[in-house]
XYZ file of C-alpha atoms in Angstrom:
667
model
C 71.153 125.971 140.935
C 69.711 122.656 139.089
C 71.312 120.586 136.472
C 69.297 118.119 134.317
C 71.435 115.340 132.128
C 70.301 114.057 128.974
C 71.411 111.037 127.350
C 70.014 109.984 123.593
C 70.502 106.087 123.890
C 70.034 102.458 121.457
C 71.103 99.736 122.930
C 73.474 100.679 125.516
C 72.926 98.324 128.113
C 76.653 97.743 128.650
C 78.406 100.788 129.030
C 74.940 103.602 130.144
C 74.993 102.435 133.584
C 78.850 103.222 134.238
C 78.048 107.288 132.565
C 75.338 107.755 134.825
C 76.951 106.756 137.452
C 79.815 109.679 136.734
C 77.214 112.927 136.766
C 74.290 111.683 139.479
C 75.318 112.882 142.347
C 75.441 116.669 140.542
C 71.973 116.066 138.550
C 68.777 116.604 139.971
C 67.060 115.136 137.025
C 68.183 112.197 134.557
C 66.110 112.161 131.169
C 66.895 109.249 129.465
C 65.222 109.498 125.168
C 65.075 105.569 124.175
C 65.005 105.313 120.079
C 64.451 101.828 119.914
C 66.601 99.630 122.000
C 66.260 95.842 121.405
C 68.559 95.335 124.661
C 67.611 95.987 128.247
C 68.937 99.821 127.737
C 65.764 100.659 129.543
C 65.869 98.803 132.458
C 69.232 99.869 133.246
C 67.960 103.703 132.935
C 65.332 103.416 134.948
C 67.090 101.461 137.894
C 70.321 104.357 137.908
C 66.667 106.720 138.382
C 66.745 108.127 135.139
C 63.022 109.100 133.865
C 63.030 107.285 130.296
C 61.164 108.597 127.325
C 60.454 107.214 123.894
C 61.425 108.946 120.646
C 60.238 107.273 116.948
C 63.613 107.429 115.619
C 63.987 109.514 112.081
C 67.532 109.567 111.142
C 67.858 112.877 113.127
C 69.752 113.420 115.972
C 69.514 117.088 116.214
C 65.175 116.210 116.294
C 66.216 113.686 119.752
C 68.013 116.282 121.639
C 65.497 118.760 120.776
C 63.139 116.351 121.902
C 64.947 115.544 125.384
C 65.710 119.505 125.752
C 61.643 120.356 126.001
C 61.485 117.722 128.878
C 64.097 118.907 130.863
C 63.398 120.918 134.025
C 66.824 122.020 134.900
C 68.681 125.145 135.280
C 71.476 123.191 133.416
C 71.375 120.638 130.838
C 74.369 118.427 130.209
C 74.139 116.314 127.186
C 76.759 113.122 127.825
C 76.592 110.201 125.236
C 75.959 106.131 126.752
C 79.714 105.772 125.963
C 81.084 108.848 127.678
C 81.855 109.391 131.408
C 83.883 111.752 133.823
C 86.599 111.009 136.268
C 86.533 111.792 138.083
C 82.910 111.510 139.027
C 81.568 115.213 138.872
C 80.507 116.694 142.313
C 79.473 119.321 144.043
C 82.706 120.993 143.502
C 82.362 121.098 139.585
C 79.084 122.272 140.090
C 79.726 125.529 141.719
C 82.625 126.383 138.495
C 80.053 125.888 136.474
C 77.410 128.258 138.346
C 80.288 130.289 138.762
C 80.746 131.170 135.056
C 76.956 131.518 134.504
C 76.844 135.004 137.048
C 79.731 135.508 134.551
C 77.601 135.633 131.111
C 78.291 131.742 130.029
C 76.032 130.185 128.670
C 78.065 127.374 126.819
C 80.170 124.427 128.693
C 83.156 122.436 126.629
C 84.555 119.762 128.742
C 88.065 118.157 127.583
C 87.173 115.035 125.824
C 89.845 111.828 125.370
C 89.028 109.765 122.984
C 90.261 106.179 122.638
C 90.858 104.475 119.535
C 91.301 100.747 119.074
C 94.753 100.533 116.893
C 95.881 104.749 117.629
C 97.057 106.862 120.332
C 94.308 108.687 122.146
C 93.667 112.371 121.037
C 92.129 114.987 122.937
C 89.844 118.241 122.218
C 87.224 119.985 123.802
C 83.576 119.343 122.775
C 80.684 120.956 123.681
C 78.429 119.004 126.237
C 76.727 121.658 128.770
C 74.799 124.440 128.166
C 72.265 127.544 130.332
C 68.573 126.292 129.566
C 65.760 128.019 128.307
C 68.238 130.468 126.468
C 66.694 129.763 123.604
C 69.712 126.924 122.118
C 68.698 124.080 120.066
C 70.500 121.586 118.185
C 70.657 121.727 114.228
C 71.876 119.419 111.769
C 70.447 115.683 111.693
C 73.487 113.928 112.386
C 76.953 115.976 113.619
C 74.188 118.049 115.124
C 75.496 121.384 117.034
C 73.955 124.221 119.100
C 73.058 127.103 117.648
C 75.017 129.707 119.777
C 75.050 132.432 117.575
C 75.496 135.307 120.610
C 76.219 133.138 123.076
C 79.497 133.017 125.307
C 81.247 129.988 125.623
C 83.437 128.688 128.409
C 86.053 125.839 128.238
C 85.937 123.976 132.092
C 89.487 123.726 133.427
C 91.207 120.292 132.209
C 92.290 119.613 135.640
C 88.717 119.344 136.847
C 86.854 118.167 134.308
C 87.724 115.118 131.787
C 85.325 113.137 130.355
C 86.365 109.853 128.352
C 84.849 108.284 125.192
C 85.234 104.945 123.830
C 83.026 104.574 121.104
C 85.848 104.884 118.916
C 87.784 101.592 120.211
C 86.197 99.247 118.523
C 84.623 98.569 114.990
C 83.386 102.335 113.767
C 82.802 101.474 110.358
C 78.797 100.552 110.623
C 78.784 103.604 112.270
C 80.831 106.257 109.799
C 78.677 104.450 106.803
C 75.500 105.635 108.523
C 76.624 109.131 109.316
C 77.903 109.407 105.641
C 74.305 108.368 104.851
C 72.718 110.502 106.316
C 74.619 113.386 105.482
C 75.103 112.719 101.285
C 70.883 112.471 101.583
C 71.188 116.454 102.466
C 72.630 116.916 99.358
C 70.297 120.279 97.136
C 68.603 118.861 94.914
C 69.489 121.410 92.262
C 73.155 121.293 92.498
C 73.681 117.946 94.476
C 76.001 119.564 97.025
C 75.431 120.089 100.839
C 76.277 123.767 100.946
C 77.075 123.160 104.382
C 81.122 123.683 105.400
C 80.219 121.756 108.362
C 79.107 118.514 106.908
C 81.297 119.138 103.817
C 84.145 118.409 106.401
C 82.245 115.745 108.047
C 81.778 113.769 104.572
C 85.279 113.836 104.002
C 86.371 112.748 107.111
C 83.709 109.930 107.108
C 84.671 108.741 103.593
C 88.216 108.853 104.316
C 87.685 106.459 107.578
C 85.746 104.419 104.939
C 88.210 103.905 102.358
C 86.312 106.184 100.065
C 88.977 108.801 99.303
C 87.560 110.562 95.914
C 84.885 111.485 97.583
C 86.693 112.410 101.027
C 89.065 114.750 98.260
C 86.072 116.168 96.724
C 84.088 117.347 99.673
C 87.594 118.196 101.211
C 87.860 120.381 98.717
C 84.374 121.955 98.853
C 84.646 122.847 102.814
C 87.824 124.908 102.416
C 85.811 126.816 98.959
C 83.117 127.344 101.472
C 85.498 128.455 104.304
C 86.598 131.344 102.761
C 83.041 132.606 103.432
C 82.482 132.304 107.186
C 84.553 132.374 110.564
C 85.648 128.952 111.374
C 86.735 127.924 115.304
C 90.465 127.838 114.951
C 90.416 124.131 115.959
C 87.927 123.275 112.721
C 90.474 124.509 110.225
C 93.576 122.705 112.097
C 91.708 119.394 111.483
C 90.682 120.312 108.355
C 94.295 121.171 107.215
C 95.245 117.653 108.448
C 92.714 115.879 107.019
C 93.277 117.405 103.187
C 97.479 117.196 103.845
C 96.958 113.474 105.125
C 94.726 112.875 101.945
C 97.307 114.388 99.596
C 100.530 112.395 101.844
C 99.188 109.228 102.198
C 95.661 108.442 101.828
C 95.397 109.420 97.941
C 98.644 110.794 96.778
C 97.267 109.745 93.137
C 94.178 112.131 93.606
C 96.819 115.223 94.068
C 100.024 116.596 92.174
C 103.106 117.354 93.327
C 102.207 121.703 93.060
C 98.856 120.742 95.235
C 100.617 118.706 97.757
C 103.634 121.489 98.385
C 101.094 124.386 98.081
C 98.699 122.609 100.694
C 101.920 121.951 103.311
C 102.823 124.936 102.747
C 99.429 126.629 103.792
C 99.099 124.460 106.996
C 102.360 126.057 108.710
C 101.217 129.753 107.204
C 98.497 129.603 108.681
C 99.222 127.893 112.934
C 102.544 128.729 112.687
C 102.803 127.901 116.196
C 100.939 124.567 116.386
C 102.597 121.413 116.092
C 100.843 119.515 113.640
C 101.870 121.600 110.629
C 105.263 120.966 111.372
C 104.369 116.762 111.272
C 103.075 117.231 108.214
C 106.086 119.270 106.808
C 108.432 116.244 107.977
C 106.354 113.841 106.301
C 106.583 115.772 102.924
C 109.954 116.309 103.070
C 110.797 112.394 103.706
C 108.100 110.675 101.874
C 107.696 113.430 98.474
C 111.785 114.614 98.545
C 113.706 111.916 99.983
C 115.263 114.845 102.681
C 116.324 112.932 106.072
C 117.822 115.919 107.364
C 114.644 118.015 106.575
C 111.848 115.540 107.913
C 113.853 115.372 111.563
C 114.649 119.098 111.449
C 110.493 119.581 111.059
C 110.170 117.162 114.119
C 112.441 118.828 116.250
C 110.383 121.832 115.016
C 107.034 119.687 115.910
C 108.113 118.677 119.195
C 109.498 122.253 119.797
C 105.955 123.747 119.845
C 104.484 120.761 121.875
C 106.189 122.073 124.771
C 105.644 125.594 124.299
C 102.107 124.883 123.512
C 100.105 127.709 124.962
C 96.164 126.703 124.009
C 95.109 130.455 124.528
C 96.450 130.333 120.576
C 94.360 127.866 119.894
C 91.447 127.437 122.210
C 89.962 123.948 122.552
C 91.975 122.322 120.421
C 94.743 119.268 121.426
C 93.541 117.084 118.948
C 96.840 117.368 116.515
C 99.140 117.030 119.389
C 99.327 113.953 119.941
C 97.497 111.827 117.353
C 100.168 110.953 114.915
C 102.829 110.525 117.379
C 103.035 106.774 115.697
C 103.137 108.019 112.050
C 106.643 110.025 113.886
C 108.052 107.697 115.137
C 107.450 105.001 112.340
C 109.431 107.576 109.832
C 112.128 108.747 112.624
C 112.799 104.896 112.870
C 112.985 104.358 109.380
C 115.392 107.644 109.297
C 117.705 105.918 111.476
C 117.643 102.270 110.412
C 118.599 103.590 106.575
C 121.225 106.057 108.217
C 122.526 102.973 109.965
C 121.883 103.434 113.686
C 119.505 99.830 114.630
C 119.887 101.049 118.128
C 117.927 104.184 117.589
C 115.551 102.922 114.871
C 114.436 100.354 117.577
C 113.260 102.613 120.200
C 111.493 104.284 117.648
C 109.608 101.381 116.654
C 109.343 100.237 120.105
C 107.639 103.485 120.749
C 105.216 102.988 117.955
C 104.551 99.456 118.699
C 103.477 100.346 122.312
C 100.795 103.009 121.189
C 99.378 101.075 118.446
C 100.384 97.784 118.299
C 101.377 98.440 114.723
C 102.078 95.708 112.765
C 104.378 97.141 110.098
C 106.522 98.170 113.754
C 106.617 95.155 115.183
C 107.873 93.896 111.576
C 110.788 96.379 111.961
C 111.566 95.296 115.606
C 112.115 91.609 114.535
C 113.962 92.369 111.670
C 116.311 94.629 113.869
C 116.564 91.905 116.696
C 116.747 88.854 114.130
C 120.127 88.522 115.238
C 119.815 87.607 118.966
C 119.333 84.528 120.482
C 116.019 83.043 120.920
C 115.887 83.458 124.456
C 116.632 87.136 124.076
C 114.413 87.553 121.493
C 112.046 86.045 124.290
C 112.528 88.191 126.681
C 112.543 91.328 124.509
C 109.115 90.795 123.240
C 107.653 89.612 126.830
C 108.640 93.255 127.757
C 107.281 94.681 124.942
C 103.855 92.376 124.847
C 103.512 91.840 128.775
C 100.568 89.435 129.169
C 100.316 87.879 125.577
C 96.403 87.256 124.771
C 95.062 85.246 121.891
C 95.339 88.429 119.520
C 98.712 89.284 120.317
C 100.000 85.595 119.987
C 98.120 85.632 116.535
C 99.483 88.681 115.721
C 103.403 87.503 116.083
C 102.782 84.011 115.292
C 101.748 85.700 111.758
C 105.003 87.543 111.577
C 107.104 85.161 112.754
C 106.310 82.895 109.166
C 108.641 85.397 107.479
C 111.554 84.445 109.646
C 112.298 80.440 108.855
C 115.356 81.045 111.039
C 113.294 81.471 114.055
C 111.005 78.369 113.583
C 112.070 77.603 117.457
C 110.046 80.727 118.500
C 107.349 80.092 116.376
C 107.130 76.806 117.690
C 107.521 78.319 121.241
C 104.545 80.871 120.599
C 102.631 78.709 118.947
C 102.590 76.068 122.259
C 101.331 78.898 123.911
C 98.569 79.682 121.807
C 97.727 75.862 121.382
C 97.514 76.051 125.188
C 94.838 78.950 125.367
C 92.382 77.782 123.116
C 92.154 74.330 121.125
C 90.753 76.175 117.848
C 94.360 76.838 116.162
C 94.727 72.850 115.277
C 95.961 73.972 112.116
C 99.607 74.905 114.081
C 99.940 71.990 114.866
C 99.959 70.990 111.544
C 102.336 73.645 110.397
C 104.914 72.675 113.686
C 104.595 69.009 112.123
C 106.083 69.547 108.499
C 109.410 70.400 109.338
C 109.553 67.843 111.682
C 109.134 65.311 108.463
C 105.747 63.997 109.699
C 103.710 65.328 106.688
C 101.283 62.348 106.860
C 100.441 63.607 110.188
C 99.755 67.149 109.025
C 97.870 65.984 106.307
C 95.495 64.525 108.359
C 95.307 67.527 111.115
C 94.594 69.370 107.931
C 91.922 67.527 106.672
C 89.942 68.076 110.108
C 90.698 71.432 110.291
C 89.059 71.648 106.807
C 88.202 75.196 104.482
C 91.233 77.562 103.008
C 93.608 76.852 106.009
C 93.096 72.897 105.919
C 93.633 72.720 101.771
C 96.564 75.112 102.135
C 97.539 72.910 104.899
C 97.261 69.971 102.885
C 99.295 71.429 99.935
C 102.137 72.454 101.770
C 102.115 68.831 103.396
C 102.386 67.595 100.056
C 104.785 69.745 98.640
C 107.235 69.260 101.613
C 106.649 65.264 101.523
C 107.209 65.323 97.704
C 104.201 62.959 97.610
C 101.433 63.408 95.965
C 99.171 60.802 97.743
C 98.762 63.331 100.562
C 96.215 65.110 98.247
C 94.697 62.063 96.986
C 91.467 59.831 98.058
C 89.484 62.157 100.610
C 90.876 65.106 99.956
C 88.783 68.554 98.147
C 88.922 68.529 94.623
C 90.533 71.686 94.242
C 93.226 70.907 96.234
C 93.982 67.500 94.235
C 94.054 69.702 90.539
C 96.479 72.140 92.446
C 98.729 68.709 93.667
C 98.333 67.758 90.086
C 99.506 71.211 88.513
C 102.435 70.862 91.071
C 103.663 67.732 90.448
C 103.367 68.245 86.303
C 100.789 65.700 86.404
C 97.696 68.572 85.315
C 97.106 72.179 84.173
C 96.978 75.344 86.267
C 95.297 77.076 83.097
C 91.980 77.095 84.201
C 92.792 77.493 87.980
C 90.464 79.962 89.664
C 91.098 82.302 92.381
C 90.590 80.074 94.993
C 93.197 77.724 94.280
C 95.687 79.956 93.445
C 94.939 80.852 97.221
C 95.400 77.594 97.847
C 98.714 77.630 96.337
C 100.035 80.480 97.906
C 99.293 80.028 101.547
C 101.089 76.723 100.825
C 104.121 78.586 98.837
C 104.113 81.005 102.306
C 104.525 77.767 104.687
C 106.946 76.309 102.755
C 108.970 79.123 102.713
C 108.809 79.591 106.406
C 109.372 75.228 106.548
C 112.798 75.774 103.807
C 111.636 72.628 102.374
C 114.708 72.436 99.556
C 113.299 70.475 97.225
C 109.690 71.907 97.031
C 110.692 75.060 96.651
C 112.929 74.273 93.979
C 109.838 72.485 92.181
C 107.715 75.539 93.160
C 110.391 77.893 90.839
C 108.746 76.031 87.804
C 105.355 77.087 88.830
C 106.388 81.033 89.677
C 107.125 80.787 85.896
C 103.378 80.929 85.114
C 102.016 84.251 84.443
C 98.568 83.999 86.072
C 100.613 82.505 89.811
C 103.347 85.402 89.382
C 100.599 87.955 89.052
C 98.221 86.992 92.174
C 101.714 86.861 93.987
C 102.672 90.784 93.397
C 98.962 91.456 94.082
C 98.631 89.405 97.522
C 102.106 91.415 99.035
C 104.545 88.292 99.111
C 106.969 90.647 98.634
C 106.149 93.488 100.473
C 108.204 92.969 103.654
C 111.444 94.373 101.831
C 114.388 91.948 103.045
C 112.244 89.047 102.629
C 111.998 89.880 99.226
C 115.526 90.270 98.676
C 115.597 86.324 99.707
C 112.643 85.358 96.976
C 113.482 87.497 94.388
C 117.692 86.472 95.154
C 116.596 82.554 93.939
C 114.074 82.935 91.573
C 114.050 84.447 88.189
C 111.007 86.781 88.260
C 109.438 87.420 85.019
C 107.918 90.444 84.987
C 108.336 91.318 81.528
C 105.397 88.419 81.124
C 103.243 90.064 82.972
C 100.834 93.412 82.104
C 102.615 96.524 81.996
C 101.095 98.298 85.420
C 101.512 95.175 87.255
C 105.067 94.464 86.314
C 105.944 97.951 87.204
C 104.581 97.695 90.745
C 106.532 94.629 91.128
C 109.978 96.200 89.768
C 108.871 98.843 92.486
C 108.688 96.660 95.062
C 111.783 95.466 94.591
C 113.737 98.482 94.463
C 112.117 99.447 97.445
C 114.070 96.924 99.357
C 116.905 97.617 97.606
C 117.324 100.725 98.763
C 116.755 99.637 102.177
C 119.399 97.088 101.579
C 121.104 100.088 100.425
C 122.304 98.563 96.900
C 121.554 101.458 95.030
C 122.914 100.319 91.564
C 119.972 97.362 91.769
C 117.558 99.835 93.259
C 118.020 102.719 90.322
C 117.851 99.634 87.687
C 114.723 97.754 88.847
C 112.895 101.995 88.668
C 114.259 102.619 85.505
C 112.311 98.983 84.425
C 108.775 100.389 86.115
C 109.299 103.892 84.781
C 109.828 102.366 81.375
C 106.721 100.415 81.392
C 104.667 103.195 83.190
C 105.913 106.025 83.034
C 104.840 106.959 86.826
C 105.267 105.519 90.055
C 105.009 107.405 93.309
C 107.875 106.035 94.901
C 110.645 107.600 93.225
C 109.890 110.580 94.558
C 111.383 109.744 97.803
C 113.711 107.039 96.877
C 115.360 109.421 94.535
C 115.795 111.820 97.798
C 117.075 109.263 99.498
C 119.448 107.475 97.429
C 120.641 110.981 96.841
C 121.382 111.994 100.236
C 122.898 108.644 101.261
C 125.156 107.979 98.569
C 126.764 111.031 96.477
C 127.864 108.537 93.890
C 124.300 107.840 92.733
C 123.079 111.393 92.619
C 123.093 112.361 89.198
C 121.595 108.615 87.712
C 118.409 109.148 90.714
C 118.112 113.221 89.769
C 117.547 111.718 85.992
C 115.486 108.983 87.136
C 113.290 111.264 89.201
C 112.837 114.226 86.675
C 111.191 111.642 84.233
C 108.994 110.997 86.878
C 108.074 114.473 87.549
C 107.266 115.150 83.503
C 104.598 112.488 83.428
C 101.182 113.277 83.213
C 98.972 110.614 83.914
C 95.528 110.468 81.523
C 92.453 111.251 83.334
C 91.099 107.933 84.962
C 87.627 106.835 85.358
C 86.431 107.182 88.914
C 86.698 103.171 89.207
C 89.925 103.260 88.023
C 90.757 106.007 90.742
C 89.145 103.555 93.425
C 91.149 100.344 92.314
C 94.820 102.704 92.154
C 93.658 103.882 95.417
C 94.025 99.689 96.400
C 97.151 99.450 94.690
C 98.582 102.489 95.554
C 102.143 101.958 96.731
C 103.335 103.365 100.295
C 106.734 103.967 101.163
C 107.886 100.542 102.610
C 109.928 102.856 105.379
C 106.840 104.955 106.338
C 104.414 101.707 107.019
C 105.802 98.542 105.045
C 102.523 96.757 103.954
C 102.983 93.248 105.452
C 101.169 90.986 103.075
C 97.188 91.028 102.785
C 97.020 87.407 102.510
C 98.691 85.518 105.732
C 98.445 82.108 107.384
C 94.802 81.871 108.255
C 94.502 80.748 111.793
C 91.043 79.447 112.822
């Protein structure tokens, strides 16, 4: 038996050789089809012993693969991507397994592939990577291509022998997802405007979801389920489709679905796959986020773990994809529950595990909050075990988070100096360190050298902290001088544009960190400005619940002066903070205001359940508010408004606390 390995490539010089080295020992022929590389891919392929063929690209992956098949002479074709590799590398023993199964009638072979991602745990699933040549097998579909395998017998190669690793999702996948999506959308039927292809309907929904186009994702997800009723799909497809639909309805785009639809989708998933772990994960997520039932959530997650232990591949051939993919989400939920129930040690364990697999900023935020009372040396020791060797990205993440903890200024200085030792590009940190030490003039000089938005914000902060408008005069940018004039009462903020409000907001963030009391007192007057208040709310400065309390208790946030939707949003964020602090009277008052203004805030669903479960004394009031919310029926909104609603949708702070989109710029 002979094997031909085939690749379709473009600009893959960095990864191609690793892949070829992992298969060449069993291959009598290596074919690399180049679709227009502009780097050294062709040379790398030839140096590795491959025959290079050139194919004029026409946005059709199936056509390129079929072109390779036409030139392959081996008895078996192994199709592998350049960013995939076998570990251990294939040997004659692996080839013997394939040959033995061909003699038993198999023509298509699936291998277990482990996908690596940038911010989430790896996933496993079986993918088709080898098939018998000259068996009438061809690829169909221009993108997400697949074999026309009807009538052919598949075989899953043993996972203990064949493991394929994939790094293609570990970088920025958005460009590739956008490219795939556009190809699929172009396949629409001219008369109906639909794909009429359930495979494409699913992939369009998946890619659109990854790109944040939730309305498009929801439409094509429902189209998939309508078409899937007419065909038989493998269990692994339906498991993934059910999960995506539930994630859209529960997490990614809840405003596009009704409560009835959500409950229906959760039940349908569990009924369809009662022995699979994934529906239990969704069930737990629904119990917490939409019913506030911590006990039901924990019970569902226990059921998920039991199913993981009892998982039998024979029940769902070829599917590993949903067993561990949402482990980070589960740990965040459990940590939030433990935090609410007064178990900081248990919460810390869950958040630490979540952080280790994903480097999640939300998990780090909770961790810092839980250990905030420890000494600086103990916190530093814990962070060392958490991060291990800290690179520039890790230090930058940690420094951004520490600006929410003014009491830990010494830790900030310690890590800032480590970053400054690593790269001199972060010169603005020197200025931020300088302000608490009353070296504001020095900070202003450094800020001018830094320039740009970061420099402008530092310059504003230096002038505010020193109570000295002269620091923003002379050669300071005009926008900075205007901001300083308004701050010191010598000008008006009425005509400010967004960039100037951003300078004020960033400067204010630094002042919160440095605790310049006089400057914060003066800033109180600016908080009364409606436009500035709206900017702070939209920028997420109140996204860290336990820090929101500090600001709310210090200043009179006159949210009644805002437009109703934004005032409701501000009150809801504050309510979520009060729930986390178990200040239920204040939480209910804020939700009362939010519902009076708009009638609709999704966070009410979960938080009313949490309040009812944790405080029987508040149960009646919580249920009354939930009843009012449940009776609300929003008007039909235009698509562009729905997209904006997606961006502003309030995610539960206990599931994934938002940290504020505006952070200190580190250049």
